[in-house]
mmCIF file of C-alpha atoms and ligand atoms in Angstrom:
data_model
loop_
_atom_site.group_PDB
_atom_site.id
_atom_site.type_symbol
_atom_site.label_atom_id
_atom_site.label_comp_id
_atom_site.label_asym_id
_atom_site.label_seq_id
_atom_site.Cartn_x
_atom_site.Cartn_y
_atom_site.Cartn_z
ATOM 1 C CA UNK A 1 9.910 3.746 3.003
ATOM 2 C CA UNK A 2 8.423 0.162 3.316
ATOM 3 C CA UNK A 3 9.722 -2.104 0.445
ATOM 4 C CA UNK A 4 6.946 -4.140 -1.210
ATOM 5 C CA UNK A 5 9.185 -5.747 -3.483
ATOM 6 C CA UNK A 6 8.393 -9.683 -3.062
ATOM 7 C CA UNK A 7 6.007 -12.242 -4.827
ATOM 8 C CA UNK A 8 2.539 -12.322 -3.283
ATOM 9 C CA UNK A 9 0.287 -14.376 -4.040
ATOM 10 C CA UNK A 10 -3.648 -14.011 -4.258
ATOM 11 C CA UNK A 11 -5.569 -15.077 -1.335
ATOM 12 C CA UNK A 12 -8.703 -13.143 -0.906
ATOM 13 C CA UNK A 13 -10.370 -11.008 -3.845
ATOM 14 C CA UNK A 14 -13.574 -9.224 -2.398
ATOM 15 C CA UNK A 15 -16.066 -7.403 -5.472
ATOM 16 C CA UNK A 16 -13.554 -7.904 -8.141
ATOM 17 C CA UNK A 17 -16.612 -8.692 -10.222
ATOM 18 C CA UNK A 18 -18.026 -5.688 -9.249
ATOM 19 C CA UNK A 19 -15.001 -3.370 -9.995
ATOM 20 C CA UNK A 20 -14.356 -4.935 -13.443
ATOM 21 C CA UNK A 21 -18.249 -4.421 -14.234
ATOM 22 C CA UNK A 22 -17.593 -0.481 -13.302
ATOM 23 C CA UNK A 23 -14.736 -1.064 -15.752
ATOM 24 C CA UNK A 24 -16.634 -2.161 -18.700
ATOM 25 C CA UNK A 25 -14.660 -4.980 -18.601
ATOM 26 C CA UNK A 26 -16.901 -7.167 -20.990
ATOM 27 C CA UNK A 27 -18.942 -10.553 -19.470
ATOM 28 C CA UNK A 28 -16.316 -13.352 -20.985
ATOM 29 C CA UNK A 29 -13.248 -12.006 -19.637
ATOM 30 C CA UNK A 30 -15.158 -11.039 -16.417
ATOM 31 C CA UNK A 31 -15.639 -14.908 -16.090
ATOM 32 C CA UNK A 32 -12.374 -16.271 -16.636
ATOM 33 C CA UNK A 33 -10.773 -13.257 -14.485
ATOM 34 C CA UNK A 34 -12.603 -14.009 -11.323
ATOM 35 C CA UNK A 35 -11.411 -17.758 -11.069
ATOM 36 C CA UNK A 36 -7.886 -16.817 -11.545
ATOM 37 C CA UNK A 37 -5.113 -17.402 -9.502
ATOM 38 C CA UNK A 38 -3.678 -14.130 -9.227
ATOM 39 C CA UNK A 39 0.079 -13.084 -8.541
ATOM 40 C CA UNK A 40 1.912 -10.145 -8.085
ATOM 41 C CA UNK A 41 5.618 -9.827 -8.946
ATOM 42 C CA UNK A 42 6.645 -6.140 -7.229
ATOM 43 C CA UNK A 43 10.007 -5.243 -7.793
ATOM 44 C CA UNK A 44 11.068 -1.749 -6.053
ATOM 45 C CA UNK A 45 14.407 -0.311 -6.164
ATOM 46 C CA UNK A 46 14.608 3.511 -5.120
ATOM 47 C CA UNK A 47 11.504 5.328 -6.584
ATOM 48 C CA UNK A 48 10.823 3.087 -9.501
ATOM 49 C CA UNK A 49 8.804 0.458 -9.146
ATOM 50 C CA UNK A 50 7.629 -2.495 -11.423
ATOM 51 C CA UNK A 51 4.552 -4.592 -10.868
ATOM 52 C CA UNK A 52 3.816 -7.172 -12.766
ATOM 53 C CA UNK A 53 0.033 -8.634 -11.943
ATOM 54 C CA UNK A 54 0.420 -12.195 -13.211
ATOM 55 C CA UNK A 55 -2.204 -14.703 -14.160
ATOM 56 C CA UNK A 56 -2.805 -18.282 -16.331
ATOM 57 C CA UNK A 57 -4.647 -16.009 -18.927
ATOM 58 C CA UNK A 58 -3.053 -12.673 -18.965
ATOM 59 C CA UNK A 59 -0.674 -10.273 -17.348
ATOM 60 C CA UNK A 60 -0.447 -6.988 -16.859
ATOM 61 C CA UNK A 61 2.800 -5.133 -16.353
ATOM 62 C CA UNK A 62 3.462 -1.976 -14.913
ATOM 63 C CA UNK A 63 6.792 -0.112 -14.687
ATOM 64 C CA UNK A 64 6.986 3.678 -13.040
ATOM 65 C CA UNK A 65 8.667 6.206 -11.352
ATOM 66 C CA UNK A 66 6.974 6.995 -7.904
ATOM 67 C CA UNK A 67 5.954 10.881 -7.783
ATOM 68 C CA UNK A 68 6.264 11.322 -11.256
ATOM 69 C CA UNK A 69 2.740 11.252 -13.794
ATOM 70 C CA UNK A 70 2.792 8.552 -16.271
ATOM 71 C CA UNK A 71 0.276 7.452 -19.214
ATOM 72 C CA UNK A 72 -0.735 4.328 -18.574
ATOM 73 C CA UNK A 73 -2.859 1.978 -20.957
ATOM 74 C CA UNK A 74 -4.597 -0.562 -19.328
ATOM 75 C CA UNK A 75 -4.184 -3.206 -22.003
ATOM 76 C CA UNK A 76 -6.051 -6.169 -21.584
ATOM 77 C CA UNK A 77 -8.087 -5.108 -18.950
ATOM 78 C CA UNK A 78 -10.446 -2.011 -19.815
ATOM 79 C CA UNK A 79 -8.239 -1.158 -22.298
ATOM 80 C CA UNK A 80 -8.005 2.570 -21.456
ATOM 81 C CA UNK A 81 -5.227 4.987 -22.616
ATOM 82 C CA UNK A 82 -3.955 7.073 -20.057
ATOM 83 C CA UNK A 83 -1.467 9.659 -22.036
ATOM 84 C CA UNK A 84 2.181 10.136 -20.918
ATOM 85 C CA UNK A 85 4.531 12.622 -21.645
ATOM 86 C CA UNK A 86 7.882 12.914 -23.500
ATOM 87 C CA UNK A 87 9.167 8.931 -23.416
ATOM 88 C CA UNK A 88 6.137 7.477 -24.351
ATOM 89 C CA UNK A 89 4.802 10.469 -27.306
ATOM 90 C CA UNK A 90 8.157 8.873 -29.356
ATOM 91 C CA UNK A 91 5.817 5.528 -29.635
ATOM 92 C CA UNK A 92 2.165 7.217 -29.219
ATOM 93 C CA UNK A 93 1.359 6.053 -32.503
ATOM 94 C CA UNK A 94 1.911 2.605 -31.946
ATOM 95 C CA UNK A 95 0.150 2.351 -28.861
ATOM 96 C CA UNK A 96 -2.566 4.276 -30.487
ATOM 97 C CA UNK A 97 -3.308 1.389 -33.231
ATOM 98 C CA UNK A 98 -3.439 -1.202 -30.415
ATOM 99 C CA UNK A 99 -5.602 0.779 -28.375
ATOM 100 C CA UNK A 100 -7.881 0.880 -31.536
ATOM 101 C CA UNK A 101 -7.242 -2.336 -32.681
ATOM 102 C CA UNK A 102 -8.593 -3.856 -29.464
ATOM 103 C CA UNK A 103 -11.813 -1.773 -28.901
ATOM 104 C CA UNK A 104 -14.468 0.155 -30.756
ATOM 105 C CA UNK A 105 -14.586 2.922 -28.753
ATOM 106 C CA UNK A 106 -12.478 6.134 -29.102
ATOM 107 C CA UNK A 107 -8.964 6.212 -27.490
ATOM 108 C CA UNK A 108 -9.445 7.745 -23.450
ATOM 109 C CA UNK A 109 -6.757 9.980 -22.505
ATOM 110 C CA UNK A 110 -5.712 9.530 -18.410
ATOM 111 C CA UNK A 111 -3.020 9.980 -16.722
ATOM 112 C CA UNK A 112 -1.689 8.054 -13.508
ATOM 113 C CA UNK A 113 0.262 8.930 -10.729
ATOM 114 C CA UNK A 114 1.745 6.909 -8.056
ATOM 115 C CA UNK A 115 3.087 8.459 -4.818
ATOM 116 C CA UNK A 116 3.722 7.506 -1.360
ATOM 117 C CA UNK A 117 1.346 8.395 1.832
ATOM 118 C CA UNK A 118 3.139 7.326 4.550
ATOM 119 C CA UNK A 119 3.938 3.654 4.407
ATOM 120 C CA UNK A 120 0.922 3.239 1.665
ATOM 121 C CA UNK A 121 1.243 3.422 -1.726
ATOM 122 C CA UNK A 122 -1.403 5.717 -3.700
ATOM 123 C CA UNK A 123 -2.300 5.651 -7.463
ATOM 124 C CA UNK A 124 -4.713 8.205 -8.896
ATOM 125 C CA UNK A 125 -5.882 7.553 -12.344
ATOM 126 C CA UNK A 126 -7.026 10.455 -13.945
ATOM 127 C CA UNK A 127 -9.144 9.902 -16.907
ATOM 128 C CA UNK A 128 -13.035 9.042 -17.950
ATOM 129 C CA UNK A 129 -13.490 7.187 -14.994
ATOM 130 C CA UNK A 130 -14.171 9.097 -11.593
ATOM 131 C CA UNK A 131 -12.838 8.454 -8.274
ATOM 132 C CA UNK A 132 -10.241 5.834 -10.179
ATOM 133 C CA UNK A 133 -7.195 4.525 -8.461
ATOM 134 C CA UNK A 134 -5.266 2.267 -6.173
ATOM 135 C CA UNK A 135 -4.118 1.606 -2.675
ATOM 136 C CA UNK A 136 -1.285 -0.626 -1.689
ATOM 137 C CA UNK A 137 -0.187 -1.090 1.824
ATOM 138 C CA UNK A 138 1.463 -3.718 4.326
ATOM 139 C CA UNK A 139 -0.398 -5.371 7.451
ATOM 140 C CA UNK A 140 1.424 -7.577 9.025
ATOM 141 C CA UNK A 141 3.119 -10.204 6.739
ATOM 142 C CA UNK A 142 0.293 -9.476 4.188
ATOM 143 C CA UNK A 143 0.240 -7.500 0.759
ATOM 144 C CA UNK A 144 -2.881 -5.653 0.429
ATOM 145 C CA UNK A 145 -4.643 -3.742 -2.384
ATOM 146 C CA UNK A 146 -7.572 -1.546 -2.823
ATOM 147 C CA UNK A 147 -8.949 -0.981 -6.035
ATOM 148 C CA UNK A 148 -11.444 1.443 -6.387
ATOM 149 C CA UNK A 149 -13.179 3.253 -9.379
ATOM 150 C CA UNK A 150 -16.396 5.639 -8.801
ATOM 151 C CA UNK A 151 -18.294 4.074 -5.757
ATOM 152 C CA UNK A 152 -17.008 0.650 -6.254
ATOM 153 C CA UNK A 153 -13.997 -0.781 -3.858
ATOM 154 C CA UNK A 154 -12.210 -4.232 -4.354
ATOM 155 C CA UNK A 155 -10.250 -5.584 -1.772
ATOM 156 C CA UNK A 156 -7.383 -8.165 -2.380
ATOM 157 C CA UNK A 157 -5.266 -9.589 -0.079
ATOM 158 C CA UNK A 158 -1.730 -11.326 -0.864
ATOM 159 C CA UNK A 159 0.526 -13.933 1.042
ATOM 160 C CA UNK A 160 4.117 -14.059 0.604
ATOM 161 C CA UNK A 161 5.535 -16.905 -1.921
HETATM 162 C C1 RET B 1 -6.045 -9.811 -14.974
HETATM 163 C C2 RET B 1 -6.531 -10.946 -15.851
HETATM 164 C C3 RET B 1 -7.176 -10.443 -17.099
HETATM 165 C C4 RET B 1 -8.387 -9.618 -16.787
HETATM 166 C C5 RET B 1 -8.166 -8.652 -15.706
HETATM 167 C C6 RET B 1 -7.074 -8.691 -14.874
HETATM 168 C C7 RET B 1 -6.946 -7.599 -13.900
HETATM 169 C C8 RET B 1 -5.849 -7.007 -13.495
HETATM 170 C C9 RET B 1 -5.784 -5.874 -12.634
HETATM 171 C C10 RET B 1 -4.576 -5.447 -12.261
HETATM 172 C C11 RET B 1 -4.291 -4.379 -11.414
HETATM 173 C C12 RET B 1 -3.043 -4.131 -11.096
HETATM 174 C C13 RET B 1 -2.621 -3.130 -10.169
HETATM 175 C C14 RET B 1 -1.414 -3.257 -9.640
HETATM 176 C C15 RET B 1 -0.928 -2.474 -8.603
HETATM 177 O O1 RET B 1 -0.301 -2.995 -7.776
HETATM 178 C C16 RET B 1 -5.796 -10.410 -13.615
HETATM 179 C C17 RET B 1 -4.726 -9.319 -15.546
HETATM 180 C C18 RET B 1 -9.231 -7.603 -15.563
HETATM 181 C C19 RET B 1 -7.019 -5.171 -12.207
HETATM 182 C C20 RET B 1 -3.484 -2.020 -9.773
#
């Protein structure tokens, strides 16, 4: 398969504002997230696969195995819990406190799964949210990524660093 692995770097980021909005992703970090410089650190060796989104004001990291369901917990952005099995159940407890540390709302179970169709990499998020996931694929010498929760759809495109 088509290796992302690389730095790319931000260069076009259409209805991001939207698709945070369909988040819940509250009004001040709505505002600083839309200005930011975005890059992506994607390291892929086999089937697992580690991408790190990083920014002035927060990262998010994300480390998986491709075809295999994961819990994910979108910390720092929405904030969501989405449940994983075995690995993660040893530390549930502690992720649980953050999760409810951090917002006032009940802990969301989802579960994500990333897995390859074609030369395009496809995450389904499973959870509260309908019609949640992710799209990454290569055109050209560009990095590009479509995020997409119920009828919203954010395009970003990245440039090599
Ligand atoms: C930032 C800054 C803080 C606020 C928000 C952010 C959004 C990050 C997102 C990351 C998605 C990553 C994916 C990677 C797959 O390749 C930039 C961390 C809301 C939406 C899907």
């Amino acid at each position: 398969p088509i290796d992302f692995s690389g730095t790319w770097v931000l260069e076009k980021n259409d209805n991001f504002e939207d698709y945070m909005k369909i988040l819940n992703i509250d009004l001040v970090t709505r505002k600083i997230a839309i200005h930011l410089s975005q890059t992506k650190v994607i390291i892929q060796d086999g089937d697992k696969l580690t991408i790190n989104t990083l920014s002035t004001f927060r990262n998010y990291e994300m480390s998986l195995t491709i075809g295999e369901e994961f819990d994910e917990y979108t910390k720092g952005l929405d904030n969501r819990m989405l449940k994983r099995s075995i690995e993660v159940e040893k530390c549930s407890f502690y992720l649980w406190v953050g999760a409810r540390a951090t917002s006032q709302s009940s802990v969301l179970i989802e579960q994500t799964l990333v897995s390859w169709q074609g030369d395009t990499l496809v995450c389904t998020q499973k959870g509260e949210k309908a019609n949640r996931g992710w799209k990454h694929w290569i055109e050209g010498d560009k990095l590009h990524l479509e995020l997409y929760c119920e009828d919203v759809v954010c395009h970003q495109v990245f440039r090599r660093k």
